[in-house]
Short mmCIF file of C-alpha atoms in Angstrom, two decimals:
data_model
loop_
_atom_site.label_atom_id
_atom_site.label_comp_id
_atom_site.label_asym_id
_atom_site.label_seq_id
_atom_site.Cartn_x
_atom_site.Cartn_y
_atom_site.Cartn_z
CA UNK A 1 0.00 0.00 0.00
CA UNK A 2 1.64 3.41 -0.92
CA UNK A 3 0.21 6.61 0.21
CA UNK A 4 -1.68 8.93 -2.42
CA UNK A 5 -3.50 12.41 -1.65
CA UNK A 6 -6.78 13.46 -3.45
CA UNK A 7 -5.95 15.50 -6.24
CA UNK A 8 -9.39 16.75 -7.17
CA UNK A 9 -11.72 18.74 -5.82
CA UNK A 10 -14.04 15.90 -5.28
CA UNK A 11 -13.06 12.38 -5.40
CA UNK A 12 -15.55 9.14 -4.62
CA UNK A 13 -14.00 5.71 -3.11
CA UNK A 14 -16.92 3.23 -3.67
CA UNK A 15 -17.43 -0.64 -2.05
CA UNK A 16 -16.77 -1.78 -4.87
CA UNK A 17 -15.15 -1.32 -8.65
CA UNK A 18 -17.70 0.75 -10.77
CA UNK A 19 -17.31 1.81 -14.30
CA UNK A 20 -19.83 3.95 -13.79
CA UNK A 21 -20.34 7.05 -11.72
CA UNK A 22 -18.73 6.24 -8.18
CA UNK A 23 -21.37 8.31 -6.61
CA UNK A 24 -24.36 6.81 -7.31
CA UNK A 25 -23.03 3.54 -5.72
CA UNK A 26 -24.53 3.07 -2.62
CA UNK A 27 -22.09 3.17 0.68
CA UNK A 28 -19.85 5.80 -1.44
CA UNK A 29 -17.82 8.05 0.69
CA UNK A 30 -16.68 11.44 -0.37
CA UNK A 31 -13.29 12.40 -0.12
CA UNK A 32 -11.71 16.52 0.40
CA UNK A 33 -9.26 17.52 -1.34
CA UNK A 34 -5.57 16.41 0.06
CA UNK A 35 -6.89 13.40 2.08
CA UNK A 36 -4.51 11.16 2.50
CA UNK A 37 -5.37 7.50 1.34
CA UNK A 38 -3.84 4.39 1.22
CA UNK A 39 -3.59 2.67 -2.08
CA UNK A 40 -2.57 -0.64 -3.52
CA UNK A 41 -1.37 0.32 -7.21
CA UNK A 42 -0.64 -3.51 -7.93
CA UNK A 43 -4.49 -3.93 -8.22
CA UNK A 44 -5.65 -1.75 -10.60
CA UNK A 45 -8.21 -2.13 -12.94
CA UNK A 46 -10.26 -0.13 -15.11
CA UNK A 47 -8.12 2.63 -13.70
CA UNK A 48 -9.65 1.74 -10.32
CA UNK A 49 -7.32 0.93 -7.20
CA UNK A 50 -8.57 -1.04 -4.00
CA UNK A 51 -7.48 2.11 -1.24
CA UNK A 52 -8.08 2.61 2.54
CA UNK A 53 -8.80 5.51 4.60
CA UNK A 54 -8.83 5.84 8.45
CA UNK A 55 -12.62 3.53 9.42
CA UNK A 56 -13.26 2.60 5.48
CA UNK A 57 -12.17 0.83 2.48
CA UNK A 58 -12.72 0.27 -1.05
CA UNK A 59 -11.95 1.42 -4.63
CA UNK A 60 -10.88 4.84 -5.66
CA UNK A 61 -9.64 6.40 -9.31
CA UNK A 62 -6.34 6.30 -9.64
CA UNK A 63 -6.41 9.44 -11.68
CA UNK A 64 -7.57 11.29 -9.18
CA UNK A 65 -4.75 11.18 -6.58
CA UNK A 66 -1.34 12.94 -6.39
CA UNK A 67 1.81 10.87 -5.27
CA UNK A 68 3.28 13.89 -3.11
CA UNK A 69 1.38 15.93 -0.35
CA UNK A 70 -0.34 19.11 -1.39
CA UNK A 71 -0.66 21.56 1.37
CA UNK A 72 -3.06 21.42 3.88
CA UNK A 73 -3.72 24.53 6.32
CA UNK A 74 -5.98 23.90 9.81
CA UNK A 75 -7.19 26.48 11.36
CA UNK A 76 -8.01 24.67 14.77
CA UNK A 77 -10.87 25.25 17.14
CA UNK A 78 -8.70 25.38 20.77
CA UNK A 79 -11.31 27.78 22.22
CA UNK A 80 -10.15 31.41 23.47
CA UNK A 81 -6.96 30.65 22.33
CA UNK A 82 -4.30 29.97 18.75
CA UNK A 83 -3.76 26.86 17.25
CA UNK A 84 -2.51 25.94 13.01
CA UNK A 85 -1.21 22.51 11.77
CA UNK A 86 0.16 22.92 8.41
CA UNK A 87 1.29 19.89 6.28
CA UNK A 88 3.21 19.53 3.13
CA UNK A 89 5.41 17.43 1.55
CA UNK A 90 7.91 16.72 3.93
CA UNK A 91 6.58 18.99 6.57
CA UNK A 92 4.61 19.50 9.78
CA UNK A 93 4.49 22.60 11.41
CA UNK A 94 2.24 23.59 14.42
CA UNK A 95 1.75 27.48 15.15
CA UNK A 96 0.74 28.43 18.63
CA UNK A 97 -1.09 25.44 20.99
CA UNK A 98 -3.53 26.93 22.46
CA UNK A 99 -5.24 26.84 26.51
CA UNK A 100 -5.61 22.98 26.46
CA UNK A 101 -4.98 19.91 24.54
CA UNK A 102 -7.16 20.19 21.56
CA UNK A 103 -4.14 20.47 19.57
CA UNK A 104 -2.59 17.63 20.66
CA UNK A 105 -6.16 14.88 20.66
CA UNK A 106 -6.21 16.99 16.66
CA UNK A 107 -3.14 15.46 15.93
CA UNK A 108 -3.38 11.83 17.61
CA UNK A 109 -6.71 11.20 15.21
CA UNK A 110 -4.81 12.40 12.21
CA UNK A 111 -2.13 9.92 13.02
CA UNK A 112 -4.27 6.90 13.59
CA UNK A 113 -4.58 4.79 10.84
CA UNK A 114 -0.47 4.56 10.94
CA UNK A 115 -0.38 3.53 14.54
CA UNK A 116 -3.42 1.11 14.57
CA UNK A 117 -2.02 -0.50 11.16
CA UNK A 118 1.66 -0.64 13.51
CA UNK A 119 -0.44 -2.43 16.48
CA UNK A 120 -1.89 -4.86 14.07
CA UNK A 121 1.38 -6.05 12.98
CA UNK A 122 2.76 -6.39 16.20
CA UNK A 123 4.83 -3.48 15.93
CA UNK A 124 6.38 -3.18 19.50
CA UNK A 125 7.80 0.20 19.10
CA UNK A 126 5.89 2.08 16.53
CA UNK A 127 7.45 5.39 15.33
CA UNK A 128 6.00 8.67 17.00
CA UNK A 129 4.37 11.49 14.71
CA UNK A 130 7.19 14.07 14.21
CA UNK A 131 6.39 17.71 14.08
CA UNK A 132 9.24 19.44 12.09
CA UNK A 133 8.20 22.93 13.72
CA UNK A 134 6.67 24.37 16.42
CA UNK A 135 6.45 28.32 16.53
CA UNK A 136 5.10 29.46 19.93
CA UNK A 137 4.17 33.22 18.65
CA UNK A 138 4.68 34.52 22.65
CA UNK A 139 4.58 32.87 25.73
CA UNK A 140 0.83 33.73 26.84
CA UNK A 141 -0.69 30.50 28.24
CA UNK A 142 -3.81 30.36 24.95
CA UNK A 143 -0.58 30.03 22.78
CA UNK A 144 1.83 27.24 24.64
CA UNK A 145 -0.54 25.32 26.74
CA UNK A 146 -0.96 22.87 24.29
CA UNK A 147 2.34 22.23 22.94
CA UNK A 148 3.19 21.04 26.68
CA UNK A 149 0.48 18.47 26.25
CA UNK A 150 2.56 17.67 23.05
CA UNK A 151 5.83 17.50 24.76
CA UNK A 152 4.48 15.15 27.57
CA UNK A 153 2.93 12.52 24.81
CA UNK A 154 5.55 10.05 24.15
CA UNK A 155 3.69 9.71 20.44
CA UNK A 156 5.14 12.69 19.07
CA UNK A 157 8.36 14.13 18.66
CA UNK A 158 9.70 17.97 17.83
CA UNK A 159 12.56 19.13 15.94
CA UNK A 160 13.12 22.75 16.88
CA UNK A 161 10.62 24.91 19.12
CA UNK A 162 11.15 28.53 18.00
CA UNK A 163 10.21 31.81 20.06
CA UNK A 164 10.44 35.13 20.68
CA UNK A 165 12.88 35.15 23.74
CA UNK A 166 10.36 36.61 26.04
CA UNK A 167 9.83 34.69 29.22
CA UNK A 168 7.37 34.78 31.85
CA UNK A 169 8.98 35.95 35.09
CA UNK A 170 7.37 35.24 38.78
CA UNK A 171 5.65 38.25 39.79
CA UNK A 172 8.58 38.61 43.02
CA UNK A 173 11.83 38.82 40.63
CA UNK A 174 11.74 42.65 40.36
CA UNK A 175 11.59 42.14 36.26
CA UNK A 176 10.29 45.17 34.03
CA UNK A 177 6.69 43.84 32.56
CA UNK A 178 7.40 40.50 34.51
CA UNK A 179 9.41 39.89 31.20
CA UNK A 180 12.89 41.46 31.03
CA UNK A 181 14.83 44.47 31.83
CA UNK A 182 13.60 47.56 30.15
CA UNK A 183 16.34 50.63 28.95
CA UNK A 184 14.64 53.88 27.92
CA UNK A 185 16.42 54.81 24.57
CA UNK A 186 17.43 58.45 23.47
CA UNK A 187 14.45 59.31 21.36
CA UNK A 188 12.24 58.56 24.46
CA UNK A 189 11.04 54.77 23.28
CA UNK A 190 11.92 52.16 25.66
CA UNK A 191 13.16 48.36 24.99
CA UNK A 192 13.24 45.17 26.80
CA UNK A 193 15.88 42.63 26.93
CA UNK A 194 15.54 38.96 25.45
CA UNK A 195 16.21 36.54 28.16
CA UNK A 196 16.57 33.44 26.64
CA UNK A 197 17.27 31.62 23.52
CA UNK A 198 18.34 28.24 23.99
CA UNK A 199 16.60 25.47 25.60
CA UNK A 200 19.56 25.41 28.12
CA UNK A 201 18.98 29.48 28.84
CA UNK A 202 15.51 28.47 29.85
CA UNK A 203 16.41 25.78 31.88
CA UNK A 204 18.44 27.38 33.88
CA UNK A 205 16.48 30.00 34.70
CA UNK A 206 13.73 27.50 35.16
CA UNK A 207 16.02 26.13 38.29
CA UNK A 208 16.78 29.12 39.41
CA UNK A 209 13.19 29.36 40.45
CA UNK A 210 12.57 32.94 38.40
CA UNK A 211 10.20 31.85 36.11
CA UNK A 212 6.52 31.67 36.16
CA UNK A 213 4.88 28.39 37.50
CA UNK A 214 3.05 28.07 34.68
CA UNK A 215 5.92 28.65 32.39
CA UNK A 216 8.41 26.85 34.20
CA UNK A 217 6.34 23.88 33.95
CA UNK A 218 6.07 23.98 30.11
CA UNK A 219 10.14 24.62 30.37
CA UNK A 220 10.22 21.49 32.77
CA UNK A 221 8.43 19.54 29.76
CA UNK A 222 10.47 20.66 27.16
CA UNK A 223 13.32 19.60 29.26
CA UNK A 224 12.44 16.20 29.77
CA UNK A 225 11.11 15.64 25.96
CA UNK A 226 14.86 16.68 25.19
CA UNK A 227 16.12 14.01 27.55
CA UNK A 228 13.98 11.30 26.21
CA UNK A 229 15.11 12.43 22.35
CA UNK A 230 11.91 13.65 21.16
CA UNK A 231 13.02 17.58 21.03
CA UNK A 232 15.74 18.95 19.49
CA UNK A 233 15.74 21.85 21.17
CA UNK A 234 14.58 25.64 21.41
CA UNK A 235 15.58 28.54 19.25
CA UNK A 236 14.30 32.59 19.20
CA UNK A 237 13.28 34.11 16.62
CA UNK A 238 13.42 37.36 15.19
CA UNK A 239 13.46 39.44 11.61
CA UNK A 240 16.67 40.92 11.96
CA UNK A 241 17.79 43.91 9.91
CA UNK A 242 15.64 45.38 7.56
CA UNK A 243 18.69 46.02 5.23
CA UNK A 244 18.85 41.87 5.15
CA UNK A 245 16.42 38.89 3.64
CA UNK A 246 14.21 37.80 6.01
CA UNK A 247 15.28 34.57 7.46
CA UNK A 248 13.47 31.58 7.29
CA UNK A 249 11.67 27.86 9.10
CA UNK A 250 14.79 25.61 7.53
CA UNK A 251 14.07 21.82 6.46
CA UNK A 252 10.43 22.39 5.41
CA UNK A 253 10.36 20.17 2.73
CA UNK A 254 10.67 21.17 -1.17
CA UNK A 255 7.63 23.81 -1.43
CA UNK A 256 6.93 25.29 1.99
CA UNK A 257 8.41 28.62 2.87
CA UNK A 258 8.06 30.42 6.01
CA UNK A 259 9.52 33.80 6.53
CA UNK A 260 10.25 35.27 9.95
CA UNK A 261 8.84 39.55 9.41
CA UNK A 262 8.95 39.85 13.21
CA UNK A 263 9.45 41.13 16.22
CA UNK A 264 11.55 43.46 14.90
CA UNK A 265 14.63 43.96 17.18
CA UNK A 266 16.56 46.98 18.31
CA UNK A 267 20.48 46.52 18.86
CA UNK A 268 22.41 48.13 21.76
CA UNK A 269 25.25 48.02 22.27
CA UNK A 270 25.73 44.28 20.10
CA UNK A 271 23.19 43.16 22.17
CA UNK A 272 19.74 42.62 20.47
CA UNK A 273 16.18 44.13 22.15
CA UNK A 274 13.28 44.16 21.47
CA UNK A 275 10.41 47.00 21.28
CA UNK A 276 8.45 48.27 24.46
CA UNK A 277 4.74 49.26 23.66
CA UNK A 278 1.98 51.16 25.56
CA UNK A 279 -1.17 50.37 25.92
CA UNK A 280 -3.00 53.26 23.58
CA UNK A 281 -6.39 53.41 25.59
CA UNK A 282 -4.71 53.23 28.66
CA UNK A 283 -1.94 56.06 29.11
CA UNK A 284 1.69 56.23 28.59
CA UNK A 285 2.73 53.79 31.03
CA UNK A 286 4.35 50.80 29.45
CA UNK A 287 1.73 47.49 29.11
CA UNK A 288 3.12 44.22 29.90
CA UNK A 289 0.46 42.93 28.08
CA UNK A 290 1.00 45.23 25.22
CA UNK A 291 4.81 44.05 25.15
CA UNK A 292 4.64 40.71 25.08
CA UNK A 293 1.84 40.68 22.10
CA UNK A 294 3.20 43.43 20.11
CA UNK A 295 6.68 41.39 19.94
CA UNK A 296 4.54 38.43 18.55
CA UNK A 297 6.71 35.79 16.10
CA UNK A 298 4.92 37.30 12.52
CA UNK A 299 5.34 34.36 9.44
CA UNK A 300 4.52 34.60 5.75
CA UNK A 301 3.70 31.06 4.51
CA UNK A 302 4.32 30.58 0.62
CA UNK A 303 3.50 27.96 -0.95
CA UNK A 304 3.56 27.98 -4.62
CA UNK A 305 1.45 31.38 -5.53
CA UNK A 306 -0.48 30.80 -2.65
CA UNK A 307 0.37 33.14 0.89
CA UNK A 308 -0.36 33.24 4.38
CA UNK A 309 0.08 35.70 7.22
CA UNK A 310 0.32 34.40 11.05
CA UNK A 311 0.18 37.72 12.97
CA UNK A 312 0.03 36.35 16.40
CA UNK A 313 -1.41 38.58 19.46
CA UNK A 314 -0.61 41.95 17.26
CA UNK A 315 -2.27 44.65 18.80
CA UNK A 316 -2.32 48.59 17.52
CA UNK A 317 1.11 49.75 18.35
CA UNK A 318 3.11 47.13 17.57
CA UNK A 319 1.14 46.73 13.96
CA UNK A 320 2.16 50.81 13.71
CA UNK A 321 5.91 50.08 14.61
CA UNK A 322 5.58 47.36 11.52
CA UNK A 323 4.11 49.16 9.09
CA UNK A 324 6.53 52.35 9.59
CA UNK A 325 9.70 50.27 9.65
CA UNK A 326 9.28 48.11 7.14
CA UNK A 327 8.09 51.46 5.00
CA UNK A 328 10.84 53.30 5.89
CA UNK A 329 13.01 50.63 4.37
CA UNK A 330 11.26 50.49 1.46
CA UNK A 331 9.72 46.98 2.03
CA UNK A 332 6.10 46.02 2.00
CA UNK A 333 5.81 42.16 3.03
CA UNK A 334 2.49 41.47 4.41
CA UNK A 335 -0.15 41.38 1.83
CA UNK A 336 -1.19 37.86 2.05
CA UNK A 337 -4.59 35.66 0.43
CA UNK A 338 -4.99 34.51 4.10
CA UNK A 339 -4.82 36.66 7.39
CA UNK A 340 -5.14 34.91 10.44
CA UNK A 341 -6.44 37.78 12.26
CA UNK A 342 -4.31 39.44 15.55
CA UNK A 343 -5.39 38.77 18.80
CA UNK A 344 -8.61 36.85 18.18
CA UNK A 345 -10.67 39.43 16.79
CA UNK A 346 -9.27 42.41 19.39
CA UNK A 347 -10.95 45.91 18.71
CA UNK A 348 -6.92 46.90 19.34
CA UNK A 349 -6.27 46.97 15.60
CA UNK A 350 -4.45 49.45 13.18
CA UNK A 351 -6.19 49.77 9.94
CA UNK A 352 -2.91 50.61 8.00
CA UNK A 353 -1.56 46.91 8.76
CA UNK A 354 -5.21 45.34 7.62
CA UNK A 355 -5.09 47.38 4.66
CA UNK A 356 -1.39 46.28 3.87
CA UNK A 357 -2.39 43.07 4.42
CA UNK A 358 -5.18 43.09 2.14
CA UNK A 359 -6.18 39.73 2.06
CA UNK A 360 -8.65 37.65 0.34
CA UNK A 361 -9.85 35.91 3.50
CA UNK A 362 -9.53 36.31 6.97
CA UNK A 363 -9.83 33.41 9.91
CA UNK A 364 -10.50 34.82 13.50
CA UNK A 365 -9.17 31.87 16.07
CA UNK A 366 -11.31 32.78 19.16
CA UNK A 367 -13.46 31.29 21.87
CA UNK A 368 -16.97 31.26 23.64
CA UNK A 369 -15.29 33.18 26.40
CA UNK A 370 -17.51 36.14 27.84
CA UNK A 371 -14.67 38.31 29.25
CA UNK A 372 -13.13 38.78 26.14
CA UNK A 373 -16.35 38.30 23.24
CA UNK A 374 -13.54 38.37 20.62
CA UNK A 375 -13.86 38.63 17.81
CA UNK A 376 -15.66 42.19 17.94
CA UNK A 377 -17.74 43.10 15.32
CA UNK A 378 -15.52 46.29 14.49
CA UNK A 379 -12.83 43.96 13.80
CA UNK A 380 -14.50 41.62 11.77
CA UNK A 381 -16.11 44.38 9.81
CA UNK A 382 -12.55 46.21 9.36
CA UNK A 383 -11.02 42.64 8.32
CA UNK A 384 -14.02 42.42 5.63
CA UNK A 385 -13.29 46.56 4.26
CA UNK A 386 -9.69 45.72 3.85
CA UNK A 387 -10.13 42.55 1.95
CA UNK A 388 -9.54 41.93 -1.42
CA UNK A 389 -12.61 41.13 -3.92
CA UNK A 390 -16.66 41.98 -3.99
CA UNK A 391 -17.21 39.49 -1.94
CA UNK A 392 -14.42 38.81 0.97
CA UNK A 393 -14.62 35.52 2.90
CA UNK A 394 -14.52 35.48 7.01
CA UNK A 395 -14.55 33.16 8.91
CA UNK A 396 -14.12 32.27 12.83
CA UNK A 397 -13.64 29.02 15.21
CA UNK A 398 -16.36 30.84 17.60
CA UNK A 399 -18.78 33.12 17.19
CA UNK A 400 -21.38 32.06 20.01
CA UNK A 401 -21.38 34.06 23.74
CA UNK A 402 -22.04 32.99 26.71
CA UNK A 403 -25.53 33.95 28.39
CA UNK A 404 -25.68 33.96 32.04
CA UNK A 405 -29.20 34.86 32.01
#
């Protein structure tokens, strides 16, 4: 049996060969296009191949399946919280994990036709899912949650965990923002200092006892997936000079490309910073908050003609510091068919960054969650007035509320 991905927009596997139309055979199950299905190519007939997907089998046209993995995008319900899988050929990538373990249960069910095939041939040690990628946008607990319950499942294995070097401090450690140490800078803007970058940087500030429990729990699991050989280890992020190309996700297979367009750092001294950011409906005082999301890991998926923009927790100030730096260098990188909209449908949005993103659909990852009712309806109507198109496609994970009453 080789694996073969629907190549059609519509493909039929029937119960049994048919010359005729597949679909008016009853029992016929429809297949999406890029499901994954098992074939056995020494049995065709007719053009007709006996195949298997996960719960079913039976016959499926050969010419409508691809021998290599197109790409696949989920946008994941995780609740009030951020989750993507993307898979290509040759890749996995998760972005963000969300509050809970959604993520992970998402990815056990994708990978369980390999593992109950490996139990049925008395495979004692079948191989784990690997995840080439996981980009944590920011350490806010409805991003990494659920890439700890990842870390702790002995089915899986990570390559690299990127980041933006931001950790969470305990509330006693006399940290700026409970994130870093913050320098004012001559033009009056302040910055914050990136406090870890390796997995080993973490750690040890893990034992030191300065992180937050939370956080220094998801450390502790990183830690021990490294041990066991199922992480490779942890690496931060940023866009580096303007003046430079943007780096890139390496070892993502032959047609995925992900570009890193932020946070954006500022260098002192040979040591790199990052921005500080205010909260602009709430004074001048820096926002922890504010910081933390506004220095969000930004990625522009390409894949063939086709683009994608992962903003993160964005919010108002830090989309303005984008916009104005990357025009000031003469670079405009964030129009993109898909925007995975900032901060769950926030009404702290800048409507220069949605109309520079300009996108011809927009996906708001948010939760039944009545403290924050994200998305707001200003955002989702902005999102729709900057889109591309007569007709601009939005669409959410959540749009019920809770009701009390």
């Amino acid at each position: 049996m080789a694996n073969r991905y629907v190549n059609v927009a519509r493909a039929y596997m029937s119960p049994r060969r048919t010359r005729g139309n597949p679909k008016n055979v009853k029992g016929v199950r429809s297949l999406f296009l890029g499901a994954r299905v098992e074939v056995d190519e020494t049995q065709i007939i007719n053009g007709l191949a006996p195949a298997k997907i996960v719960g079913a089998s039976g016959f499926i046209r050969v010419a409508d399946l691809a021998q290599t993995q197109r790409l696949k995008v989920f946008f994941l319900d995780v609740g009030q919280g951020d989750s993507v899988v993307i898979e290509a050929e040759g890749a996995m990538v998760v972005i963000d994990g969300g509050p809970n373990d959604r993520v992970a249960r998402f990815l056990r069910r994708r990978n369980k036709a390999r593992l109950d095939h490996e139990k049925m041939v008395g495979n004692a040690n079948p191989p784990v899912q690997h995840i080439d990628a996981v980009i944590i946008s920011h350490f806010d607990i409805d991003h990494y949650t659920g890439i700890g319950h990842i870390l702790k499942d002995d089915r899986f294995s990570v390559g690299t965990i990127y980041h933006n070097g931001l950790p969470r401090y305990h509330d006693d450690q006399d940290k700026d923002l409970n994130l870093g140490s913050v320098q004012q800078r001559a033009d009056g803007t302040s910055d914050i200092s990136v406090d870890i970058d390796s997995l080993a940087s973490a750690e040890q500030l893990r034992t030191s006892g300065a992180l937050a429990s939370k956080f220094a729990g998801f450390i502790e699991k990183a830690s021990i997936a490294a041990a066991n050989g199922r992480l490779g280890g942890m690496q931060r992020l940023d866009r580096g000079a303007l003046n430079t190309p943007a780096p890139t996700i390496p070892n993502l297979g032959p047609e995925l490309q992900i570009e890193v367009l932020a946070p954006l750092p500022i260098s002192r001294s040979n040591a790199t910073r990052l921005p500080c950011f205010s909260n602009p409906h709430g004074g001048s005082s820096l926002s922890e908050s504010h910081t933390i999301n506004g220095n969000s890991v930004v990625l522009r998926l390409t894949y063939g003609n086709h683009t994608f923009l992962m903003g993160g927790d964005l919010n108002q100030p830090s989309q303005r510091f984008l916009i104005d730096s990357y025009a000031a260098a003469g670079i405009a990188p964030f129009q993109a068919d898909v925007n995975k909209a900032c901060h769950h449908g926030s009404a702290d949005f800048d409507l220069g960054y949605l109309q520079a993103v300009q996108p011809h659909a927009t996906v708001f990852s948010s939760g039944d969650n009545g403290t924050h009712d994200h998305p707001f309806a200003n955002a989702i109507g902005a999102a729709s007035k900057a889109s591309q198109g007569d007709f601009p496609l939005v669409f959410s994970t959540e749009l019920a509320r809770e009701d009390d009453k």
